[in-house]
Amino acid sequence: MATLLATPPETPHHEDGLADEDTPFIFDAWYVVCLSDEIEAGKPVARRLLGINVVLYRTASGAVVAMRDRCPHRSFPLSASAIEGDDIVCGYHGIRYGPDGACKAVPTQKHAPKVMRVQTYAVRETAPMVWIWLGDPGRAATTALPPCEWATRAHGWALSAGSMTLHSNYVFLHENLLDLSHLSFLHKKTFGTPDYAAAPFSTDIGEDRIVVRRTVAPTRLPPLYADPLDIHGDAARIVTSTYHSPGLSVSAVVLQNLELPEGERTDHHIRTAQLLTPIDRDHVLYHFVIARDFVKDDAQTSETIHAGIKAAFVEDCFALENIARNRREDEAPFVERSITSDKAGVMLRRRLRSEALAERG
Ligand code: FES
Ligand SMILES: [Fe+2]
């Protein structure tokens, strides 16, 4: 006779060894904390990242300061406090802190205690992106930002940026970004085409990146690319998806007009910096910067492309939030199974898990 258990045994959602919502965060990495325009002079901004509440503000010179959003006195949020010059003055009892987190003045006493110090974090700004490092401070100085200089204003491509908060763990967004076979289905109403899923692709697993390349040719471009480029016949769409770090995945697209003779074809580039920042176990802050090198000076084209790509991201959001809901709510034993095209995503999830566990020692 079978033994009935009062509590069913814990069952994994997937094959062993893959990162999921129970995997610890990776702290030793650069993450985009907000967009440059979101931090205005004199106004502190609150963010929650990797389970930590952070406040950001600009000093008088415009430099960004990031510190714990919690006054060391009685935990009042510094994001609800006042910026005075380079300092932040707590809105509860008026204790003043400098941009290095040191206490500078306590209104009710002469002495500013040394122990009363707000934890600060390393920040770098490559507009329109503001990056933060929440891990080992010593490693921040020696770790370069993940590579996406083409997504900075200084590079000169046409840029647009946005952000969304997803009710999903960041691991699944990373996996989604490496798996573009879903374009033919989830994105069939936006920028997917029917030939996308079966197009040939290659996967390269490198030490510092995981790359999936997919060539869709000949194909027809979706209107958001076809119209500004005036490519309405046969075209090539070559997409490279690259995982660089827990905070950055890049989608790089090359578009070509195949109706032109080979020697006359131009490579048109459009790339998206997919900037992922875990908020907590069940939420991810998702910034994106879209950059292109064609029709660069036309604001209407920027708006149309931004709206088209964002509409696709909303479809991803729908998928990921409902996947997360299923994983949260459905309690009967269940194991996800992978297919051949999941190779890059599986490698990525193994890497995220092993990095997270290695950081914990
Ligand atoms: S809680 Fe900030 S000064 Fe008291
Ligand atoms: Fe997608």
PDB file of N, CA and C and ligand atoms in Angstrom, residues 71-76 78 90-95 97, ligand 1:
ATOM      1  N   CYS A  71      18.541  55.626   6.677  1.00  0.00           N
ATOM      2  CA  CYS A  71      19.330  56.428   7.614  1.00  0.00           C
ATOM      3  C   CYS A  71      19.823  55.534   8.752  1.00  0.00           C
ATOM      4  N   PRO A  72      21.125  55.612   9.083  1.00  0.00           N
ATOM      5  CA  PRO A  72      21.666  54.757  10.149  1.00  0.00           C
ATOM      6  C   PRO A  72      21.056  55.057  11.518  1.00  0.00           C
ATOM      7  N   HIS A  73      20.346  56.179  11.643  1.00  0.00           N
ATOM      8  CA  HIS A  73      19.755  56.500  12.943  1.00  0.00           C
ATOM      9  C   HIS A  73      18.522  55.641  13.205  1.00  0.00           C
ATOM     10  N   ARG A  74      17.441  55.842  12.452  1.00  0.00           N
ATOM     11  CA  ARG A  74      16.225  55.062  12.682  1.00  0.00           C
ATOM     12  C   ARG A  74      15.596  54.567  11.377  1.00  0.00           C
ATOM     13  N   SER A  75      16.450  54.321  10.374  1.00  0.00           N
ATOM     14  CA  SER A  75      16.021  53.662   9.123  1.00  0.00           C
ATOM     15  C   SER A  75      15.056  54.477   8.267  1.00  0.00           C
ATOM     16  N   PHE A  76      14.981  55.779   8.480  1.00  0.00           N
ATOM     17  CA  PHE A  76      14.132  56.601   7.603  1.00  0.00           C
ATOM     18  C   PHE A  76      14.712  56.550   6.183  1.00  0.00           C
ATOM     19  N   LEU A  78      16.278  57.719   3.003  1.00  0.00           N
ATOM     20  CA  LEU A  78      16.956  58.953   2.587  1.00  0.00           C
ATOM     21  C   LEU A  78      16.378  59.478   1.277  1.00  0.00           C
ATOM     22  N   CYS A  90      18.687  63.959   6.347  1.00  0.00           N
ATOM     23  CA  CYS A  90      17.581  63.042   6.631  1.00  0.00           C
ATOM     24  C   CYS A  90      16.308  63.809   6.999  1.00  0.00           C
ATOM     25  N   GLY A  91      15.198  63.370   6.415  1.00  0.00           N
ATOM     26  CA  GLY A  91      13.920  64.051   6.605  1.00  0.00           C
ATOM     27  C   GLY A  91      13.248  63.753   7.935  1.00  0.00           C
ATOM     28  N   TYR A  92      13.869  62.918   8.782  1.00  0.00           N
ATOM     29  CA  TYR A  92      13.229  62.588  10.065  1.00  0.00           C
ATOM     30  C   TYR A  92      13.784  63.469  11.190  1.00  0.00           C
ATOM     31  N   HIS A  93      15.102  63.376  11.486  1.00  0.00           N
ATOM     32  CA  HIS A  93      15.680  64.174  12.569  1.00  0.00           C
ATOM     33  C   HIS A  93      16.800  65.088  12.082  1.00  0.00           C
ATOM     34  N   GLY A  94      16.963  65.191  10.758  1.00  0.00           N
ATOM     35  CA  GLY A  94      17.878  66.191  10.211  1.00  0.00           C
ATOM     36  C   GLY A  94      19.353  65.852  10.250  1.00  0.00           C
ATOM     37  N   ILE A  95      19.731  64.599  10.421  1.00  0.00           N
ATOM     38  CA  ILE A  95      21.157  64.251  10.396  1.00  0.00           C
ATOM     39  C   ILE A  95      21.671  64.399   8.962  1.00  0.00           C
ATOM     40  N   TYR A  97      24.501  63.868   5.913  1.00  0.00           N
ATOM     41  CA  TYR A  97      25.533  62.946   5.424  1.00  0.00           C
ATOM     42  C   TYR A  97      26.168  63.519   4.163  1.00  0.00           C
TER      43      TYR A  97
HETATM   44  S1  FES B   1      16.074  58.551  11.135  1.00  0.00           S
HETATM   45 FE1  FES B   1      17.394  59.821  10.015  1.00  0.00          FE
HETATM   46  S2  FES B   1      17.908  61.365  11.390  1.00  0.00           S
HETATM   47 FE2  FES B   1      16.669  60.035  12.531  1.00  0.00          FE
END
